mmCIF file of C-alpha atoms and ligand atoms in Angstrom:
data_model
loop_
_atom_site.group_PDB
_atom_site.id
_atom_site.type_symbol
_atom_site.label_atom_id
_atom_site.label_comp_id
_atom_site.label_asym_id
_atom_site.label_seq_id
_atom_site.Cartn_x
_atom_site.Cartn_y
_atom_site.Cartn_z
ATOM 1 C CA MET A 1 66.035 51.232 132.899
ATOM 2 C CA THR A 2 66.076 50.917 129.133
ATOM 3 C CA GLY A 3 64.169 54.158 128.835
ATOM 4 C CA ALA A 4 66.593 55.881 131.135
ATOM 5 C CA THR A 5 69.553 54.578 129.158
ATOM 6 C CA ILE A 6 68.089 55.817 125.900
ATOM 7 C CA LEU A 7 67.363 59.165 127.470
ATOM 8 C CA HIS A 8 70.917 59.287 128.717
ATOM 9 C CA LEU A 9 72.275 58.515 125.261
ATOM 10 C CA ILE A 10 70.050 61.119 123.661
ATOM 11 C CA THR A 11 71.149 63.687 126.192
ATOM 12 C CA MET A 12 74.767 62.911 125.509
ATOM 13 C CA ALA A 13 74.229 63.129 121.771
ATOM 14 C CA VAL A 14 72.509 66.489 122.147
ATOM 15 C CA LEU A 15 75.277 67.803 124.350
ATOM 16 C CA ILE A 16 77.974 66.635 121.987
ATOM 17 C CA SER A 17 76.360 68.152 118.932
ATOM 18 C CA ALA A 18 75.645 71.368 120.818
ATOM 19 C CA ALA A 19 79.272 71.579 121.822
ATOM 20 C CA ALA A 20 80.336 70.981 118.248
ATOM 21 C CA SER A 21 78.007 73.569 116.751
ATOM 22 C CA GLN A 22 78.822 76.201 119.352
ATOM 23 C CA ALA A 23 82.546 75.796 118.945
ATOM 24 C CA PRO A 24 84.023 79.234 118.373
ATOM 25 C CA PRO A 25 86.537 79.735 115.593
ATOM 26 C CA THR A 26 89.508 77.904 116.997
ATOM 27 C CA LYS A 27 92.277 78.696 114.588
ATOM 28 C CA TYR A 28 94.253 81.479 113.106
ATOM 29 C CA ILE A 29 94.511 81.170 109.358
ATOM 30 C CA ASN A 30 97.384 81.770 106.968
ATOM 31 C CA HIS A 31 95.975 83.176 103.741
ATOM 32 C CA THR A 32 98.192 82.746 100.694
ATOM 33 C CA VAL A 33 97.412 85.819 98.634
ATOM 34 C CA GLY A 34 96.084 84.844 95.221
ATOM 35 C CA ASP A 35 96.327 81.177 96.191
ATOM 36 C CA SER A 36 98.579 79.351 93.734
ATOM 37 C CA ALA A 37 98.854 82.395 91.454
ATOM 38 C CA GLY A 38 100.803 84.303 94.091
ATOM 39 C CA TRP A 39 101.345 88.062 94.008
ATOM 40 C CA PHE A 40 102.546 88.795 90.501
ATOM 41 C CA PHE A 41 102.174 91.318 87.743
ATOM 42 C CA ASN A 42 103.036 90.825 84.093
ATOM 43 C CA SER A 43 104.431 94.091 82.842
ATOM 44 C CA THR A 44 104.293 92.950 79.233
ATOM 45 C CA THR A 45 100.543 92.654 79.301
ATOM 46 C CA ASN A 46 99.788 94.955 82.247
ATOM 47 C CA THR A 47 97.803 92.197 83.897
ATOM 48 C CA THR A 48 97.801 90.627 87.328
ATOM 49 C CA ALA A 49 98.249 86.919 87.870
ATOM 50 C CA THR A 50 94.734 86.668 89.264
ATOM 51 C CA ASN A 51 91.886 88.901 90.378
ATOM 52 C CA TYR A 52 92.921 89.904 93.889
ATOM 53 C CA SER A 53 89.589 91.524 94.729
ATOM 54 C CA SER A 54 87.860 88.257 93.944
ATOM 55 C CA TRP A 55 90.427 86.357 95.932
ATOM 56 C CA ALA A 56 89.969 88.650 98.943
ATOM 57 C CA GLY A 57 86.214 88.248 98.666
ATOM 58 C CA SER A 58 86.588 84.498 98.966
ATOM 59 C CA GLN A 59 88.261 84.689 102.366
ATOM 60 C CA THR A 60 87.320 85.626 105.908
ATOM 61 C CA PHE A 61 90.038 87.529 107.735
ATOM 62 C CA SER A 62 90.492 87.820 111.480
ATOM 63 C CA LEU A 63 92.945 89.328 113.901
ATOM 64 C CA GLY A 64 96.004 87.114 114.286
ATOM 65 C CA ASP A 65 95.738 85.681 110.779
ATOM 66 C CA TYR A 66 98.657 86.095 108.416
ATOM 67 C CA LEU A 67 98.766 87.065 104.768
ATOM 68 C CA ILE A 68 101.469 85.184 102.896
ATOM 69 C CA PHE A 69 102.596 86.957 99.733
ATOM 70 C CA LYS A 70 104.434 84.613 97.393
ATOM 71 C CA THR A 71 106.071 87.018 95.028
ATOM 72 C CA SER A 72 109.323 88.353 93.624
ATOM 73 C CA SER A 73 111.259 91.556 94.015
ATOM 74 C CA ASN A 74 109.464 92.921 90.932
ATOM 75 C CA GLN A 75 106.442 93.595 93.127
ATOM 76 C CA THR A 76 106.174 95.296 96.495
ATOM 77 C CA VAL A 77 103.786 94.830 99.379
ATOM 78 C CA ILE A 78 102.396 97.973 100.948
ATOM 79 C CA GLN A 79 99.951 97.738 103.829
ATOM 80 C CA THR A 80 97.945 100.812 104.683
ATOM 81 C CA TYR A 81 94.979 101.745 106.801
ATOM 82 C CA ASN A 82 94.570 104.939 104.818
ATOM 83 C CA LEU A 83 92.071 104.817 101.982
ATOM 84 C CA THR A 84 93.561 107.888 100.326
ATOM 85 C CA THR A 85 96.961 106.240 100.109
ATOM 86 C CA PHE A 86 95.380 103.061 98.755
ATOM 87 C CA ARG A 87 93.386 104.868 96.083
ATOM 88 C CA ASN A 88 96.445 106.847 95.070
ATOM 89 C CA CYS A 89 98.508 103.675 94.511
ATOM 90 C CA SER A 90 101.426 105.550 96.013
ATOM 91 C CA ILE A 91 103.185 105.985 99.319
ATOM 92 C CA ASP A 92 104.285 109.478 98.410
ATOM 93 C CA ASP A 93 102.907 111.798 101.072
ATOM 94 C CA SER A 94 101.707 108.874 103.164
ATOM 95 C CA SER A 95 102.263 108.831 106.867
ATOM 96 C CA SER A 96 104.612 106.276 108.382
ATOM 97 C CA ASN A 97 102.158 105.516 111.145
ATOM 98 C CA ASP A 98 99.375 104.254 108.889
ATOM 99 C CA THR A 99 101.330 102.847 105.941
ATOM 100 C CA PHE A 100 103.972 100.122 105.995
ATOM 101 C CA VAL A 101 106.361 98.977 103.303
ATOM 102 C CA TYR A 102 107.393 95.364 103.525
ATOM 103 C CA ASN A 103 110.017 95.171 100.804
ATOM 104 C CA GLY A 104 110.844 98.599 99.532
ATOM 105 C CA GLY A 105 114.084 99.628 97.968
ATOM 106 C CA ASN A 106 114.586 96.584 95.783
ATOM 107 C CA THR A 107 117.362 97.009 93.318
ATOM 108 C CA VAL A 108 117.602 93.441 92.126
ATOM 109 C CA PHE A 109 114.730 92.105 90.064
ATOM 110 C CA ASP A 110 113.280 88.642 89.786
ATOM 111 C CA GLN A 111 114.336 87.476 93.228
ATOM 112 C CA ALA A 112 111.821 85.144 94.799
ATOM 113 C CA LEU A 113 110.355 86.530 98.004
ATOM 114 C CA THR A 114 107.841 85.396 100.560
ATOM 115 C CA ILE A 115 106.422 88.243 102.568
ATOM 116 C CA ILE A 116 104.451 87.517 105.694
ATOM 117 C CA VAL A 117 102.106 90.124 107.095
ATOM 118 C CA PRO A 118 100.245 89.633 110.379
ATOM 119 C CA LEU A 119 96.785 91.165 110.673
ATOM 120 C CA THR A 120 96.878 93.158 113.877
ATOM 121 C CA ILE A 121 94.269 95.869 113.395
ATOM 122 C CA GLN A 122 90.550 95.254 113.071
ATOM 123 C CA GLY A 123 88.593 96.859 110.262
ATOM 124 C CA PRO A 124 89.654 97.884 106.781
ATOM 125 C CA ASN A 125 93.183 96.983 105.749
ATOM 126 C CA TYR A 126 94.457 97.834 102.279
ATOM 127 C CA PHE A 127 97.271 96.201 100.335
ATOM 128 C CA PHE A 128 98.923 97.141 97.077
ATOM 129 C CA SER A 129 102.173 97.082 95.146
ATOM 130 C CA ASP A 130 103.656 100.494 94.492
ATOM 131 C CA ALA A 131 106.186 99.169 91.974
ATOM 132 C CA SER A 132 106.386 100.602 88.457
ATOM 133 C CA ASP A 133 105.239 104.006 89.694
ATOM 134 C CA GLY A 134 101.839 102.688 90.664
ATOM 135 C CA ILE A 135 101.074 101.005 87.339
ATOM 136 C CA GLN A 136 100.845 97.566 88.958
ATOM 137 C CA CYS A 137 98.373 98.843 91.521
ATOM 138 C CA GLN A 138 96.376 100.790 88.947
ATOM 139 C CA HIS A 139 96.018 97.586 86.960
ATOM 140 C CA GLY A 140 94.779 95.515 89.873
ATOM 141 C CA LEU A 141 97.719 94.523 92.046
ATOM 142 C CA ALA A 142 95.733 95.790 95.017
ATOM 143 C CA PHE A 143 92.942 94.659 97.284
ATOM 144 C CA GLU A 144 91.153 95.581 100.446
ATOM 145 C CA ILE A 145 89.984 93.371 103.252
ATOM 146 C CA ASN A 146 87.979 93.750 106.400
ATOM 147 C CA VAL A 147 89.581 92.189 109.449
ATOM 148 C CA ASN A 148 87.152 90.731 111.974
ATOM 149 C CA ARG A 149 87.841 90.351 115.643
ATOM 150 C CA GLY A 150 87.777 86.548 115.514
ATOM 151 C CA LEU A 151 89.744 85.134 118.415
ATOM 152 C CA GLY A 152 91.474 88.421 119.026
ATOM 153 C CA LEU A 153 95.208 88.835 118.851
ATOM 154 C CA PRO A 154 97.249 85.885 120.092
ATOM 155 C CA PRO A 155 99.847 86.657 122.773
ATOM 156 C CA SER A 156 102.600 86.481 120.181
ATOM 157 C CA LEU A 157 101.102 89.461 118.353
ATOM 158 C CA ASN A 158 99.810 91.366 121.332
ATOM 159 C CA GLN A 159 102.800 93.563 121.060
ATOM 160 C CA PRO A 160 102.896 93.620 117.284
ATOM 161 C CA PRO A 161 106.378 94.187 115.974
ATOM 162 C CA PRO A 162 106.278 97.219 113.765
ATOM 163 C CA PRO A 163 106.654 96.225 110.149
ATOM 164 C CA THR A 164 109.876 96.971 108.412
ATOM 165 C CA TYR A 165 110.632 100.610 108.846
ATOM 166 C CA ARG A 166 110.297 102.427 105.586
ATOM 167 C CA GLU A 167 113.655 103.131 104.089
ATOM 168 C CA PRO A 168 114.365 105.338 101.141
ATOM 169 C CA PRO A 169 115.327 103.319 98.084
ATOM 170 C CA GLY A 170 118.959 102.546 98.559
ATOM 171 C CA PRO A 171 121.678 100.060 97.829
ATOM 172 C CA ASP A 172 120.044 97.433 100.012
ATOM 173 C CA SER A 173 118.883 94.601 97.875
ATOM 174 C CA ALA A 174 115.654 92.806 98.536
ATOM 175 C CA SER A 175 115.450 91.825 102.130
ATOM 176 C CA PRO A 176 112.849 89.767 103.929
ATOM 177 C CA PRO A 177 110.648 91.586 106.389
ATOM 178 C CA VAL A 178 112.376 92.280 109.641
ATOM 179 C CA THR A 179 110.565 91.004 112.672
ATOM 180 C CA ILE A 180 112.756 92.584 115.285
ATOM 181 C CA PRO A 181 110.851 95.307 117.076
ATOM 182 C CA ALA A 182 112.357 98.548 115.981
ATOM 183 C CA GLY A 183 111.728 100.415 119.180
ATOM 184 C CA GLU A 184 109.851 103.636 118.954
ATOM 185 C CA GLU A 185 108.454 103.072 115.483
ATOM 186 C CA GLY A 186 104.760 102.399 115.664
ATOM 187 C CA THR A 187 104.394 103.092 119.348
ATOM 188 C CA GLY A 188 103.443 106.720 118.989
ATOM 189 C CA ASN A 189 100.609 107.458 121.312
ATOM 190 C CA SER A 190 98.724 109.848 119.104
ATOM 191 C CA GLY A 191 95.419 108.681 117.772
ATOM 192 C CA PHE A 192 95.277 105.836 115.348
ATOM 193 C CA LYS A 193 92.349 106.174 113.050
ATOM 194 C CA LYS A 194 90.882 102.751 112.625
ATOM 195 C CA GLY A 195 90.821 99.815 114.973
ATOM 196 C CA ALA A 196 92.168 102.242 117.495
ATOM 197 C CA SER A 197 91.454 100.059 120.484
ATOM 198 C CA VAL A 198 93.663 97.185 119.422
ATOM 199 C CA GLN A 199 96.594 99.390 118.644
ATOM 200 C CA VAL A 200 96.147 101.405 121.792
ATOM 201 C CA ILE A 201 95.959 98.225 123.834
ATOM 202 C CA ALA A 202 99.122 97.045 122.130
ATOM 203 C CA CYS A 203 100.788 100.307 123.030
ATOM 204 C CA VAL A 204 99.622 100.004 126.613
ATOM 205 C CA CYS A 205 100.976 96.465 126.768
ATOM 206 C CA LEU A 206 104.248 97.621 125.318
ATOM 207 C CA PHE A 207 104.379 100.439 127.801
ATOM 208 C CA ALA A 208 103.739 98.035 130.644
ATOM 209 C CA LEU A 209 106.390 95.679 129.339
ATOM 210 C CA LEU A 210 108.877 98.477 129.053
ATOM 211 C CA ALA A 211 108.048 99.561 132.563
ATOM 212 C CA VAL A 212 108.712 96.039 133.806
ATOM 213 C CA ILE A 213 111.930 95.727 131.906
ATOM 214 C CA GLY A 214 112.996 98.995 133.410
ATOM 215 C CA GLY A 215 115.604 101.438 132.295
ATOM 216 C CA ASP A 216 116.590 99.621 129.099
ATOM 217 C CA ARG A 217 114.613 101.789 126.761
ATOM 218 C CA GLY A 218 113.651 104.491 129.203
ATOM 219 C CA GLY A 219 112.797 107.798 127.733
ATOM 220 C CA ILE A 220 110.988 106.858 124.579
ATOM 221 C CA PHE A 221 107.887 108.477 125.960
HETATM 222 C C1 NAG B 301 101.271 80.786 109.740
HETATM 223 O O1 NAG B 301 102.364 81.638 109.489
HETATM 224 C C2 NAG B 301 103.072 81.988 110.669
HETATM 225 C C3 NAG B 301 104.121 83.009 110.269
HETATM 226 O O2 NAG B 301 104.976 82.481 109.316
HETATM 227 C C4 NAG B 301 103.676 80.733 111.281
HETATM 228 O O3 NAG B 301 104.337 81.077 112.468
HETATM 229 C C5 NAG B 301 102.562 79.753 111.567
HETATM 230 O O4 NAG B 301 103.118 78.552 112.011
HETATM 231 C C6 NAG B 301 101.740 79.484 110.333
HETATM 232 N N1 NAG B 301 100.591 78.684 110.707
HETATM 233 C C7 NAG B 301 100.177 77.685 109.988
HETATM 234 C C8 NAG B 301 98.960 76.978 110.477
HETATM 235 O O5 NAG B 301 100.744 77.355 108.954
HETATM 236 C C1 NAG B 302 103.469 87.844 80.314
HETATM 237 O O1 NAG B 302 102.496 87.644 79.348
HETATM 238 C C2 NAG B 302 103.030 87.313 78.077
HETATM 239 C C3 NAG B 302 101.881 87.273 77.064
HETATM 240 O O2 NAG B 302 100.843 86.487 77.557
HETATM 241 C C4 NAG B 302 103.740 85.978 78.189
HETATM 242 O O3 NAG B 302 104.308 85.640 76.943
HETATM 243 C C5 NAG B 302 104.835 86.095 79.232
HETATM 244 O O4 NAG B 302 105.439 84.843 79.437
HETATM 245 C C6 NAG B 302 104.268 86.580 80.531
HETATM 246 N N1 NAG B 302 105.345 86.841 81.437
HETATM 247 C C7 NAG B 302 105.411 86.234 82.605
HETATM 248 C C8 NAG B 302 106.583 86.591 83.432
HETATM 249 O O5 NAG B 302 104.552 85.452 83.005
HETATM 250 C C1 NAG B 303 100.511 99.735 81.039
HETATM 251 O O1 NAG B 303 99.657 100.745 81.547
HETATM 252 C C2 NAG B 303 100.263 102.022 81.609
HETATM 253 C C3 NAG B 303 99.253 102.973 82.183
HETATM 254 O O2 NAG B 303 98.776 102.511 83.385
HETATM 255 C C4 NAG B 303 100.685 102.474 80.242
HETATM 256 O O3 NAG B 303 101.360 103.711 80.341
HETATM 257 C C5 NAG B 303 101.616 101.438 79.646
HETATM 258 O O4 NAG B 303 101.929 101.800 78.317
HETATM 259 C C6 NAG B 303 100.954 100.087 79.631
HETATM 260 N N1 NAG B 303 101.877 99.109 79.150
HETATM 261 C C7 NAG B 303 101.513 98.145 78.323
HETATM 262 C C8 NAG B 303 102.562 97.208 77.911
HETATM 263 O O5 NAG B 303 100.354 98.070 77.930
HETATM 264 C C1 NAG B 304 87.738 91.317 89.651
HETATM 265 O O1 NAG B 304 86.616 90.781 90.290
HETATM 266 C C2 NAG B 304 85.707 91.787 90.735
HETATM 267 C C3 NAG B 304 84.610 91.086 91.467
HETATM 268 O O2 NAG B 304 85.106 90.330 92.496
HETATM 269 C C4 NAG B 304 85.158 92.556 89.559
HETATM 270 O O3 NAG B 304 84.318 93.582 90.022
HETATM 271 C C5 NAG B 304 86.305 93.153 88.789
HETATM 272 O O4 NAG B 304 85.826 93.772 87.624
HETATM 273 C C6 NAG B 304 87.319 92.083 88.416
HETATM 274 N N1 NAG B 304 88.452 92.733 87.798
HETATM 275 C C7 NAG B 304 88.929 92.355 86.637
HETATM 276 C C8 NAG B 304 90.104 93.114 86.137
HETATM 277 O O5 NAG B 304 88.426 91.443 86.003
HETATM 278 C C1 NAG B 305 111.138 92.092 86.523
HETATM 279 O O1 NAG B 305 111.474 93.445 86.278
HETATM 280 C C2 NAG B 305 112.602 93.590 85.410
HETATM 281 C C3 NAG B 305 112.930 95.069 85.346
HETATM 282 O O2 NAG B 305 111.799 95.829 85.061
HETATM 283 C C4 NAG B 305 112.229 93.022 84.041
HETATM 284 O O3 NAG B 305 113.342 93.114 83.187
HETATM 285 C C5 NAG B 305 111.832 91.566 84.203
HETATM 286 O O4 NAG B 305 111.382 91.057 82.955
HETATM 287 C C6 NAG B 305 110.702 91.452 85.210
HETATM 288 N N1 NAG B 305 110.406 90.066 85.420
HETATM 289 C C7 NAG B 305 109.189 89.577 85.222
HETATM 290 C C8 NAG B 305 109.020 88.137 85.526
HETATM 291 O O5 NAG B 305 108.260 90.266 84.824
HETATM 292 C C1 NAG B 306 99.494 110.615 95.121
HETATM 293 O O1 NAG B 306 100.622 110.081 94.479
HETATM 294 C C2 NAG B 306 101.389 111.041 93.773
HETATM 295 C C3 NAG B 306 102.517 110.308 93.094
HETATM 296 O O2 NAG B 306 102.001 109.243 92.350
HETATM 297 C C4 NAG B 306 101.931 112.063 94.730
HETATM 298 O O3 NAG B 306 102.645 113.035 94.034
HETATM 299 C C5 NAG B 306 100.779 112.687 95.483
HETATM 300 O O4 NAG B 306 101.288 113.561 96.451
HETATM 301 C C6 NAG B 306 99.941 111.623 96.157
HETATM 302 N N1 NAG B 306 98.799 112.232 96.777
HETATM 303 C C7 NAG B 306 98.379 111.852 97.967
HETATM 304 C C8 NAG B 306 97.174 112.541 98.486
HETATM 305 O O5 NAG B 306 98.913 110.962 98.615
HETATM 306 C C1 NAG B 307 95.714 109.611 104.755
HETATM 307 O O1 NAG B 307 96.946 110.044 104.240
HETATM 308 C C2 NAG B 307 96.887 111.354 103.730
HETATM 309 C C3 NAG B 307 98.233 111.634 103.108
HETATM 310 O O2 NAG B 307 98.451 110.740 102.069
HETATM 311 C C4 NAG B 307 96.572 112.323 104.841
HETATM 312 O O3 NAG B 307 96.476 113.622 104.308
HETATM 313 C C5 NAG B 307 95.249 111.942 105.465
HETATM 314 O O4 NAG B 307 95.013 112.763 106.574
HETATM 315 C C6 NAG B 307 95.294 110.504 105.897
HETATM 316 N N1 NAG B 307 93.968 110.120 106.307
HETATM 317 C C7 NAG B 307 93.720 109.663 107.513
HETATM 318 C C8 NAG B 307 92.305 109.287 107.758
HETATM 319 O O5 NAG B 307 94.602 109.569 108.371
HETATM 320 C C1 NAG B 308 100.612 110.085 112.485
HETATM 321 O O1 NAG B 308 101.598 110.871 113.110
HETATM 322 C C2 NAG B 308 101.386 112.265 112.950
HETATM 323 C C3 NAG B 308 102.568 112.987 113.542
HETATM 324 O O2 NAG B 308 103.022 112.351 114.687
HETATM 325 C C4 NAG B 308 100.077 112.650 113.624
HETATM 326 O O3 NAG B 308 99.826 114.019 113.441
HETATM 327 C C5 NAG B 308 98.953 111.871 112.979
HETATM 328 O O4 NAG B 308 97.744 112.126 113.624
HETATM 329 C C6 NAG B 308 99.239 110.388 113.042
HETATM 330 N N1 NAG B 308 98.235 109.709 112.277
HETATM 331 C C7 NAG B 308 97.682 108.607 112.711
HETATM 332 C C8 NAG B 308 96.712 107.977 111.787
HETATM 333 O O5 NAG B 308 97.968 108.093 113.781
#
C-alpha cells in the first residue's frame, strides 16, 4: 500500500509538472514601446529617448499583442508592412493598404498622446515616426519586429478594425486613434503581401459578418 501511495504521488507530481511545462503561451502582451523612455525624439540633439532596435530585440511579439506608444504630438506612429516605405522614412508614395498612420496631421505640438496598435498580421511589421520630414526616423525613431503566431488573433481582433484612415494634414488637431471600423478601408480583396492568410481570413470573416447582417453595407464588394 505504501509503495502504491508513493507511486501515486510520484505520478501526480509528474503529471502536474508536465502540465506546467507544456502550458502554451496563455496571454496576450501589451508592450510599452521603449519601456519607461516612451516614444520620444529630442530635436535639439537629434537623438531618440532610447535605442528602439534594442528595445524591440528584447521582446517577443505575437498576434493579438498590443504596442503602446507613450508619446506626444511631436512624434508620429506609422505602421507599415512595406520595407521600402520603412527604409525611406516617409509615407510619400506609400500605399494605403500596407501603411497606416496613427496620428497624422498634428498641428498642435507637445500634447501627450498614447497610441495603441494591435498586432494583427504575422511576420515583419515596421514602425517609425515620419515627423520632421523623416529626420526622427533617420536618427533612430524606428524599429522593426517579427510577429509570431502565438495564440493567434483573439476574437476581438479577428475582424481587425482598420487603423485610422490616413488623412491629409489638416486643421484637425491631434486625435487618438479611431477604433470604429471605417467600412471599406482595409477590406480590399487584392493580395496582401505578407501574412496574407491572416488578413485574408479577416476579410472572409468580415464578408461573412456582412452577409449575416444583410443589406446594411451591401455593395462594398
Ligand atoms: C492591453 O491593451 C488593450 C488595449 O488598450 C486593453 O484592452 C487590454 O486590457 C490591455 N491588457 C492588459 C493585460 O493590460
Ligand atoms: C534635449 O536634449 C538637451 C541636451 O541634452 C536637453 O537640454 C533638453 O532638455 C532635451 N529636451 C528634451 C525635451 O528632453
Ligand atoms: C539633425 O539631423 C539633420 C539631418 O538628418 C540635420 O539636417 C540637422 O541639422 C540636425 N540637427 C541638429 C540639431 O543636429
Ligand atoms: C542600437 O542598438 C543596436 C543593437 O541592438 C545597435 O546595432 C545600434 O548601433 C544601436 N544604435 C545606436 C544609435 O546606438
Ligand atoms: C515639439 O515641437 C515643437 C515644434 O517643432 C517644438 O517647439 C518643441 O520644443 C518640441 N517639444 C519637444 C519636447 O521637443
Ligand atoms: C521616399 O520619400 C521621399 C520623400 O522623403 C519621396 O519623395 C519618395 O517618393 C519616396 N520614395 C519611395 C520609394 O517611397
Ligand atoms: C512598397 O511601397 C512602394 C511604394 O512606396 C511600392 O512601389 C512597392 O511595390 C511596395 N512593395 C510591396 C512589396 O508592396
Ligand atoms: C494595394 O492596392 C492596390 C490598388 O488597389 C493594389 O494594386 C496593390 O496590389 C495593393 N497592395 C497590397 C500590398 O495589397
